[in-house]
Short mmCIF file of C-alpha atoms and ligand atoms in Angstrom, two decimals:
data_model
loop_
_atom_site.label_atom_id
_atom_site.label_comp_id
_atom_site.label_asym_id
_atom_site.label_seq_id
_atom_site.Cartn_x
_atom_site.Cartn_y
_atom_site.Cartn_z
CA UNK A 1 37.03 7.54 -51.06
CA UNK A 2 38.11 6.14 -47.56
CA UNK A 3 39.05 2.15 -47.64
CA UNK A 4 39.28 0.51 -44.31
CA UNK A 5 41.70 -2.15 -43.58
CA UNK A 6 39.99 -5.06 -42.11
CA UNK A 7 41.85 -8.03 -40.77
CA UNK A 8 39.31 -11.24 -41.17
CA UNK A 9 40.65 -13.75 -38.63
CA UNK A 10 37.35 -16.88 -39.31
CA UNK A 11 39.23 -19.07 -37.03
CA UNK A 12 37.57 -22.88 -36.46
CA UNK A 13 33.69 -24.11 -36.35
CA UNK A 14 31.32 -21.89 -37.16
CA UNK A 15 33.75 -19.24 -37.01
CA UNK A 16 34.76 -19.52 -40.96
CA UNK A 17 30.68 -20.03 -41.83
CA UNK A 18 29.93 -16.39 -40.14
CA UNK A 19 32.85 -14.89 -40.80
CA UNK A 20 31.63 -15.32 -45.03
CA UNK A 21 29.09 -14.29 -44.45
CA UNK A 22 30.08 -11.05 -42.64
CA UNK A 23 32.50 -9.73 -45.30
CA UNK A 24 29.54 -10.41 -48.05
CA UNK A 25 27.33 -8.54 -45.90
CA UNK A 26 29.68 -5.54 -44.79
CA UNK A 27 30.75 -4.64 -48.49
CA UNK A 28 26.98 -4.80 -49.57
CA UNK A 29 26.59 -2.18 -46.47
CA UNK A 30 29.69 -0.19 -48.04
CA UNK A 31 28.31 -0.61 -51.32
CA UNK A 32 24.82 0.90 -50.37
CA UNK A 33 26.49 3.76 -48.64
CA UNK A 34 29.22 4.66 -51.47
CA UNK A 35 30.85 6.78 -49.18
CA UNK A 36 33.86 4.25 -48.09
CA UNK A 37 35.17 0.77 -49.02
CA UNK A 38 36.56 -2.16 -46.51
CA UNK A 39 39.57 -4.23 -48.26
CA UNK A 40 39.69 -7.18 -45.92
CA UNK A 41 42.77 -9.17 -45.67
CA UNK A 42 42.33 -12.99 -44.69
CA UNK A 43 44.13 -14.66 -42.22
CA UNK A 44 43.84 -18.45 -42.05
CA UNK A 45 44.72 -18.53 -37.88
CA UNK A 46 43.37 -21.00 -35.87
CA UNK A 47 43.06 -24.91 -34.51
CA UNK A 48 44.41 -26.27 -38.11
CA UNK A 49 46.96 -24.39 -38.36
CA UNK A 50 48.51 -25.13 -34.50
CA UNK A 51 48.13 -28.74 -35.55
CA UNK A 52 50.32 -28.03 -38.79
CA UNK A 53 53.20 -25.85 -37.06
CA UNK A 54 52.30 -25.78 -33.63
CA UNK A 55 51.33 -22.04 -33.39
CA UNK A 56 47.85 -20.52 -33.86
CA UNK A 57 49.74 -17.40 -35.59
CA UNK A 58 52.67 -16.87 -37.29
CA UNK A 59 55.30 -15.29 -34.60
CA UNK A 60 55.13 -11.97 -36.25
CA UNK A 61 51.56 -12.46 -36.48
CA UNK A 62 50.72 -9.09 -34.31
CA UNK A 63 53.00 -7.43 -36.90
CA UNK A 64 51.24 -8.08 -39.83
CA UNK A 65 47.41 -6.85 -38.39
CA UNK A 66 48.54 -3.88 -35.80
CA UNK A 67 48.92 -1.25 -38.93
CA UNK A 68 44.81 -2.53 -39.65
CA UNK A 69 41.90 -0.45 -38.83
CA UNK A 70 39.94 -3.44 -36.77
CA UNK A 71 39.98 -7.11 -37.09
CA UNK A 72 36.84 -9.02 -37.78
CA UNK A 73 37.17 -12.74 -35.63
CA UNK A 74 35.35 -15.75 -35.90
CA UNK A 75 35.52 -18.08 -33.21
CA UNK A 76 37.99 -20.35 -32.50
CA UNK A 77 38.08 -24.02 -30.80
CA UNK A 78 37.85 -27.80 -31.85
CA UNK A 79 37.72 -30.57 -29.62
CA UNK A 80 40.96 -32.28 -29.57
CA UNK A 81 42.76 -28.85 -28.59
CA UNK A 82 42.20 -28.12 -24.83
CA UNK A 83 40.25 -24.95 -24.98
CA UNK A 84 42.52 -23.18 -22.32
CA UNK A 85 45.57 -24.00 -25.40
CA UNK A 86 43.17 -22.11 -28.14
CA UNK A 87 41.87 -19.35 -25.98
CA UNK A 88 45.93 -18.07 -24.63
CA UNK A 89 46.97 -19.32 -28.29
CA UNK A 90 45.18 -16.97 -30.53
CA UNK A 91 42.25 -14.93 -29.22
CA UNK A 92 43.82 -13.76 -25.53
CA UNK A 93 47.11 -13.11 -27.80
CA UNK A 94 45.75 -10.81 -29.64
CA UNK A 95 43.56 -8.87 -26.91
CA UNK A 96 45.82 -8.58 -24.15
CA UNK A 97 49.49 -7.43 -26.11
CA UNK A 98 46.74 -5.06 -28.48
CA UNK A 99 45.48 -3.71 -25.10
CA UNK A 100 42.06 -4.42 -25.94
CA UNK A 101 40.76 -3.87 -22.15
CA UNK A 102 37.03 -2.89 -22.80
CA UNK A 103 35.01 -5.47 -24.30
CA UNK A 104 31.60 -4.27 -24.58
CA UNK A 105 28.67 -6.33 -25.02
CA UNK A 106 25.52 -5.25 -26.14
CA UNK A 107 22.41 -7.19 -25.12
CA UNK A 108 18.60 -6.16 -26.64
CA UNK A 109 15.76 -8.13 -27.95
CA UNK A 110 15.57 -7.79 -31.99
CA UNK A 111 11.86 -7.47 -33.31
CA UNK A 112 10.45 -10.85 -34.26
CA UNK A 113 12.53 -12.57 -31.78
CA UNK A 114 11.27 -14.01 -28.17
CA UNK A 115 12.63 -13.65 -24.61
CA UNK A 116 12.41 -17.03 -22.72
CA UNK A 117 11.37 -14.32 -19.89
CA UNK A 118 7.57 -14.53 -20.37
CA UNK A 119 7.00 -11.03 -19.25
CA UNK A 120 9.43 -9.24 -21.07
CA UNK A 121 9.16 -7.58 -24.23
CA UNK A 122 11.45 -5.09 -26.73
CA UNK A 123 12.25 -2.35 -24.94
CA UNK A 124 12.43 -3.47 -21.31
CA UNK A 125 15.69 -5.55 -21.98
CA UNK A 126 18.25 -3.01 -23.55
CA UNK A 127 21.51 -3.51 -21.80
CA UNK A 128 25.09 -3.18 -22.23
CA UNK A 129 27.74 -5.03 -20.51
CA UNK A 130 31.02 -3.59 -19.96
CA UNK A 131 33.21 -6.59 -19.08
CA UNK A 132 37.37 -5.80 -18.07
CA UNK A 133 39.37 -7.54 -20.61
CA UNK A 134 42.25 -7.50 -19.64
CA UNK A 135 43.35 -9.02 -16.14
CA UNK A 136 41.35 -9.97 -13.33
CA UNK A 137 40.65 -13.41 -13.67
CA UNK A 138 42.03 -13.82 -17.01
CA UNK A 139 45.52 -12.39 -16.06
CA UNK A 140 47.15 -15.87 -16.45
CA UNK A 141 49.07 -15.80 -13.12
CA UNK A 142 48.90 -19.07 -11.21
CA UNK A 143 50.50 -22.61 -11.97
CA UNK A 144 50.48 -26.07 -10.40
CA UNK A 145 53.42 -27.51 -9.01
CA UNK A 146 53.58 -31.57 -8.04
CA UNK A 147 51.77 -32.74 -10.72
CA UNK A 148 49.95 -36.32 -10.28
CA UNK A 149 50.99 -36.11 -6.67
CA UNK A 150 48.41 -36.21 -3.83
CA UNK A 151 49.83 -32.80 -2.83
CA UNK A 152 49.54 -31.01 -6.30
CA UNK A 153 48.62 -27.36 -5.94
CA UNK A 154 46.95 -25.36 -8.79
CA UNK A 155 46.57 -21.42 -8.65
CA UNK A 156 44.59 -19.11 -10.96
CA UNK A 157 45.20 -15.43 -8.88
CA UNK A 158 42.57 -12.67 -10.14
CA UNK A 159 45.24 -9.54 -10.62
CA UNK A 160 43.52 -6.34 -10.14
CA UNK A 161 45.16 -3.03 -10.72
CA UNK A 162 44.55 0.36 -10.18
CA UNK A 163 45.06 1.44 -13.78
CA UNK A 164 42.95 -1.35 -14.91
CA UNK A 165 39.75 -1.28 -12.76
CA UNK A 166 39.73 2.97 -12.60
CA UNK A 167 40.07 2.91 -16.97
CA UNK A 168 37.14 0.32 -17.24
CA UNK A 169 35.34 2.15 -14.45
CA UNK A 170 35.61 5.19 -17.04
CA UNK A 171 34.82 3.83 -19.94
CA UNK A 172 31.96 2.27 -17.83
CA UNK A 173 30.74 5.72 -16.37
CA UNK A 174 31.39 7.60 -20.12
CA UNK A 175 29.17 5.09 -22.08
CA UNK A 176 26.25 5.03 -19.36
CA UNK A 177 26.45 8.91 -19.11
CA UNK A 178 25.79 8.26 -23.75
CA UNK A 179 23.05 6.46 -23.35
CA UNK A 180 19.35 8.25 -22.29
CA UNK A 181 18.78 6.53 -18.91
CA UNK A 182 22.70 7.01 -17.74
CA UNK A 183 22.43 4.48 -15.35
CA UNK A 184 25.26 2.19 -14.58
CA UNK A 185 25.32 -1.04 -12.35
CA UNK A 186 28.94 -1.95 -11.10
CA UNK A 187 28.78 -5.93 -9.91
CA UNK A 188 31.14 -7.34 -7.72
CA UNK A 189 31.33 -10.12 -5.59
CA UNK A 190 33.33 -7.75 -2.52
CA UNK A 191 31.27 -9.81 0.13
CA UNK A 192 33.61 -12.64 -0.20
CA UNK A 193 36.27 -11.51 -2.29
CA UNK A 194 37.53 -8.77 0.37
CA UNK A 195 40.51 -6.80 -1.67
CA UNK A 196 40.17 -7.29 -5.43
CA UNK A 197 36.43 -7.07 -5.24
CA UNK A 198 36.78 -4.32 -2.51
CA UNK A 199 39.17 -1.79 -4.52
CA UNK A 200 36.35 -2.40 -7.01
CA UNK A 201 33.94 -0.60 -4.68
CA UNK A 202 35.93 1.69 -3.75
CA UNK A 203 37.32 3.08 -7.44
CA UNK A 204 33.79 3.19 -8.53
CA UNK A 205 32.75 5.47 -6.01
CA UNK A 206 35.87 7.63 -6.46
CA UNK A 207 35.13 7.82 -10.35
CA UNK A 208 31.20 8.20 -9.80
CA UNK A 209 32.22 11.53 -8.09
CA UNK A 210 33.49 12.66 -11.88
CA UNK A 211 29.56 11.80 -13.23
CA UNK A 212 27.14 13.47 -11.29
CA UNK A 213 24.41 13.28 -13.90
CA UNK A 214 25.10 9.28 -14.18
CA UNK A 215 22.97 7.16 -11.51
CA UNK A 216 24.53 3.91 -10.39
CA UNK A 217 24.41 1.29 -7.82
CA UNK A 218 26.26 -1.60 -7.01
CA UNK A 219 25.57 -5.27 -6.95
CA UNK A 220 26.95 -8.62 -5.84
CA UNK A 221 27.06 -11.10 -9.18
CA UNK A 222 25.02 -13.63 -7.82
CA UNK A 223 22.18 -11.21 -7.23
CA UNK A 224 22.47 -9.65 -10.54
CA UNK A 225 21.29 -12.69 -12.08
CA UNK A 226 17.95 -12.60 -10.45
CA UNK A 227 17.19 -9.26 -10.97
CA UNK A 228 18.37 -9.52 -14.76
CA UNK A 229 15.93 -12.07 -14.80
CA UNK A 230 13.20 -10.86 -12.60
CA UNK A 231 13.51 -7.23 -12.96
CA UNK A 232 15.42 -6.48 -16.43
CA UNK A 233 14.15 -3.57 -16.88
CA UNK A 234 16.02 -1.76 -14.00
CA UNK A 235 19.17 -2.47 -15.75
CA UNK A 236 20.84 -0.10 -18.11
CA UNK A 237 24.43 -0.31 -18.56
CA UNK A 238 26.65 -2.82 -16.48
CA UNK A 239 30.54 -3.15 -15.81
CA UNK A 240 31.89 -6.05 -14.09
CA UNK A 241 35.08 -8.32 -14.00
CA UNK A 242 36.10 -10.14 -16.28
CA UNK A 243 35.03 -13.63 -15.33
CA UNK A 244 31.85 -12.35 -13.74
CA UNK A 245 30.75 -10.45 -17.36
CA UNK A 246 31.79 -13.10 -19.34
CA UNK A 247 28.76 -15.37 -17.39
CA UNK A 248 26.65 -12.24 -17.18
CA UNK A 249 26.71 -11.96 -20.80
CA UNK A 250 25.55 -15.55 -21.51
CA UNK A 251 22.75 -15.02 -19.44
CA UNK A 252 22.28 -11.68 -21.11
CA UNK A 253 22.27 -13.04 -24.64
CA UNK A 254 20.39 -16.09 -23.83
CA UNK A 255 17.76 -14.09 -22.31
CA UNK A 256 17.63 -11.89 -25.43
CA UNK A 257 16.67 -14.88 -27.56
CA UNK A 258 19.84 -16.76 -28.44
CA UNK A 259 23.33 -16.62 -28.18
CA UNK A 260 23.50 -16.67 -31.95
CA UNK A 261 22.69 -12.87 -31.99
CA UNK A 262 25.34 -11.25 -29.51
CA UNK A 263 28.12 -9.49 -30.27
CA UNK A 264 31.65 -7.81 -29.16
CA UNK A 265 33.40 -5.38 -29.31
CA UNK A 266 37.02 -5.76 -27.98
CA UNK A 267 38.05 -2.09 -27.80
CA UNK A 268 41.57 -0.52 -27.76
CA UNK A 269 39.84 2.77 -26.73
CA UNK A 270 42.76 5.11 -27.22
CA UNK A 271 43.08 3.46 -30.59
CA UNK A 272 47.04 2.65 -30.21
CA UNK A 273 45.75 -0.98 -31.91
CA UNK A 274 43.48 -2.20 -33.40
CA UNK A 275 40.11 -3.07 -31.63
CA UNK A 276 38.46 -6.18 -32.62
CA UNK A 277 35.20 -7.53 -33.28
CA UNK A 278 33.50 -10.81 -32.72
CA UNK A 279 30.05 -12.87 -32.42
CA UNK A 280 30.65 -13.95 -28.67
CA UNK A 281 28.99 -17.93 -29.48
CA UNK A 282 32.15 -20.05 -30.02
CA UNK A 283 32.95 -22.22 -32.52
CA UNK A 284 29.72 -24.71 -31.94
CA UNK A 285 31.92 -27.88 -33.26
CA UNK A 286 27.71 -29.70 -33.43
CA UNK A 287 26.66 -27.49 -36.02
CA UNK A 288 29.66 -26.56 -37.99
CA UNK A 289 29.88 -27.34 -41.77
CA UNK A 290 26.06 -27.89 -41.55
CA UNK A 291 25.29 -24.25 -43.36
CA UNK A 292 22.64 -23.43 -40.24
CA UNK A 293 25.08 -20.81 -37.92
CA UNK A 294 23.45 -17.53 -37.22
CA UNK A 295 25.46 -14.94 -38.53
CA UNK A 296 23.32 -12.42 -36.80
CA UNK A 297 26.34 -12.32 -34.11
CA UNK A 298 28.43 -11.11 -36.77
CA UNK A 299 26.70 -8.74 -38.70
CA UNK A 300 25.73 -7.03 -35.47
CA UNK A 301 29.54 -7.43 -34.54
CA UNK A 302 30.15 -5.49 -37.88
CA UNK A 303 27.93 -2.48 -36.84
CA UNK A 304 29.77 -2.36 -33.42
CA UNK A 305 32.75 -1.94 -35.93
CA UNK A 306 31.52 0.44 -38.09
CA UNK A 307 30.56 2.78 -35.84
CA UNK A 308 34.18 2.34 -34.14
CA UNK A 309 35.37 3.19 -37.42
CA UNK A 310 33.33 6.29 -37.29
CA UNK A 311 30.58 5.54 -40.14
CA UNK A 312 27.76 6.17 -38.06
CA UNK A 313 24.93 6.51 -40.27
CA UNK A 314 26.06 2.71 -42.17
CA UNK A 315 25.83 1.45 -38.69
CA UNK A 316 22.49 2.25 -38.03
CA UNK A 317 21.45 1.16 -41.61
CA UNK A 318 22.85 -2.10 -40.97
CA UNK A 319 21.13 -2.40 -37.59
CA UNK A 320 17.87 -1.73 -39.18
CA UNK A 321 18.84 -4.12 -42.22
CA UNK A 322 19.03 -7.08 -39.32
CA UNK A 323 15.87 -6.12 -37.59
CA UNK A 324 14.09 -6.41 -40.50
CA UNK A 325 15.14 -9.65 -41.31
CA UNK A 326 14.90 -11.27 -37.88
CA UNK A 327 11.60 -9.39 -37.77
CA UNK A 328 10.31 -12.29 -40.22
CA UNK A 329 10.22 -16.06 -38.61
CA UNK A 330 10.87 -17.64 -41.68
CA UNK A 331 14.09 -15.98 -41.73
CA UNK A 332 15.28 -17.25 -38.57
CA UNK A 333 18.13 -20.24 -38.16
CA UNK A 334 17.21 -23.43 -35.99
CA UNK A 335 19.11 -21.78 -32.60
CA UNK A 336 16.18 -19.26 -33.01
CA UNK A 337 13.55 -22.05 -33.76
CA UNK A 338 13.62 -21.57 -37.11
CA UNK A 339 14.49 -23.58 -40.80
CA UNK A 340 16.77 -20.37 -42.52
CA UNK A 341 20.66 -20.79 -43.07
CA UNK A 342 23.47 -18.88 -42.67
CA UNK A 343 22.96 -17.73 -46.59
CA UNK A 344 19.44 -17.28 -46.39
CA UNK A 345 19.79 -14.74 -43.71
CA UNK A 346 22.85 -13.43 -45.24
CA UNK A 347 21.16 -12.72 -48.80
CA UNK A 348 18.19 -11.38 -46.99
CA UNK A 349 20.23 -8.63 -44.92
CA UNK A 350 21.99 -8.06 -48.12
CA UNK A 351 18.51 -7.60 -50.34
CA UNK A 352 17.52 -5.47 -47.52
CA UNK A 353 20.67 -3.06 -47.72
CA UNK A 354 19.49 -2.67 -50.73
CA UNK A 355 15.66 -1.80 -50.27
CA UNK A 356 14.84 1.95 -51.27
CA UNK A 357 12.94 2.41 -48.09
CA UNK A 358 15.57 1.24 -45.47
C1 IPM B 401 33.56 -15.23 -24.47
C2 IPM B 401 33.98 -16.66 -24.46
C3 IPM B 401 35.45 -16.81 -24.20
C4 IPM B 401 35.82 -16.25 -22.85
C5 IPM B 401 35.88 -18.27 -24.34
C6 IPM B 401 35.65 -18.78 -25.74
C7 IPM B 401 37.27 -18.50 -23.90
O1 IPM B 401 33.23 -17.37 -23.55
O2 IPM B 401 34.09 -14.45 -25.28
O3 IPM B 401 32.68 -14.86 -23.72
O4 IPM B 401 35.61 -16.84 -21.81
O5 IPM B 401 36.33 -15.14 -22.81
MG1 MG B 402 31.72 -16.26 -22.63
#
């Protein structure tokens, strides 16, 4: 029998609460299927221990997860740690040296569970976001020189490379041509940004000539958030930068229900590393220790991982496990409205793994 290697990184906050809860829940899922086991290996990385030893991760901290077969993170952040320190420190430190340049964000509205959009019901939000994770806006070029000074300068340059806006273009155009409606809506903002934004345009319609069969159109960002709120349902499959996803997907996930729910997929796609997989909330300092995080994020995280993993049919057994339990009120937490903990919904996905009839 096949046992996956799964680096759990819990992190800070919430991110330890979830995290629990989506080990318990992924070996009941292995356990219903009997086909394959996960061994998970814990690493205690994070906002403690940088205050301990200064570092987030041990130095040969890449070393000891790259020989995994994902990683399963939490969330990580506490409020005396500048977030810009915890993000480059552990989470951005992982993704960018693992090459994890498609992050891929799912975005649907589980049964039982209410748009804010009045209008909108189950099947006319089912999106997913394919946000560039690895330079752009995040590339970490920039500084500030004459600190304190009236003339201090700060610069944060958006780094945009051929290789790195044609393979998420790609990956963009392969995943929309998967999915029934192959539709694909590249969002830019090449009106005012006129060369990053503008090679954009220009590389998408050089790789749209490679997918006939896929429809797409373009759009400027700030447009794209009225017509995923006014018209959701001409939206199928997204790619966009990786500042302008990382808002889109807030709005995506709040308009979905909750940000509780959402999850990522940071994928390595030629699989030289290790992909990982995370609930995209943070580490929600107000509610942590209180028992009441969703963990929804994370199990749905978990089926992003096992079908990376290539377990297909536990995936979708899972995903119907967690519609059946948000499908029922009184199993939602309070970001949904609701009264249920983190281990109320966790021992309900769990009984319903278990149900004959799922
Ligand atoms: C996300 C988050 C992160 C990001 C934060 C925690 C730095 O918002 O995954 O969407 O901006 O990438
Ligand atoms: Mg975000």
């Amino acid at each position: 029998m096949r046992t996956y290697r799964i680096a759990a990184i819990p992190g800070d906050g919430i991110g330890t609460e979830v995290i629990d809860a989506g080990v318990e829940v992924l070996n009941a899922c292995a356990g219903r299927e009997g086909t394959f086991a996960i061994a998970f290996d814990h690493f205690d990385w994070g906002s403690a221990r940088y205050k301990r030893t200064g570092a987030f991760m041990p130095d040969d901290g890449r070393e000891q997860i790259k020989g995994h077969d994902a990683i399963l993170f939490g969330s990580a952040g506490v409020p005396d740690v500048p977030d810009h320190v915890t993000l480059w420190g552990l989470r951005l430190a992982i993704c960018q040296p693992f090459d994890q340049y498609a992050n891929v964000r799912p975005t649907r509205i589980l049964p039982g569970i209410t748009s804010p959009l009045r209008a909108v019901s189950g099947p006319e939000l089912d999106w997913v976001i394919v946000r560039e994770n690895s330079e752009g806006e995040y590339s970490g070029v920039g500084g500030r020189v004459h600190r304190g000074l009236p003339e201090e300068v700060a610069t944060d340059v958006s780094m945009f490379t051929r290789t790195g806006v044609e393979r998420i273009m790609r990956f963009a155009f392969d995943l929309a041509r998967s999915r029934p409606r192959k539709l694909l809506t590249v969002v830019t903002k090449s009106n005012a940004q006129r060369h990053g934004m503008v090679l954009w345009d220009e590389i998408a319609a050089e790789v749209a000539r490679g997918y006939p069969d896929v429809s797409w159109d373009k759009m400027l960002v700030d447009a794209m958030t009225m017509r995923m709120t006014l018209r959701p349902q001409t939206i199928d499959t997204v790619v966009a930068t990786n500042l302008h996803a990382d808002i889109l997907s807030d709005l995506a996930a709040a308009l979905a229900g909750s940000l509780g729910i959402a999850p990522t997929a940071n994928l390595n796609p030629e699989r030289r590393f290790p992909s990982m997989f995370e609930p995209i909330h943070g580490s929600a300092f107000d509610i942590m220790g209180k028992g009441i995080a969703n963990p929804v994020g994370t199990f749905w995280s978990g089926v992003m991982m096992l079908e990376h993993l290539g377990e297909p049919a536990a995936a979708a057994r899972l995903m119907r496990a967690i519609e059946r339990v948000t499908a029922d009120p009184s199993l939602h937490t309070p970001d949904l409205g609701g009264r249920a903990t983190t281990a109320d919904v966790t021992a309900a996905v769990c009984r319903a793994l278990a149900a004959d009839n799922l």
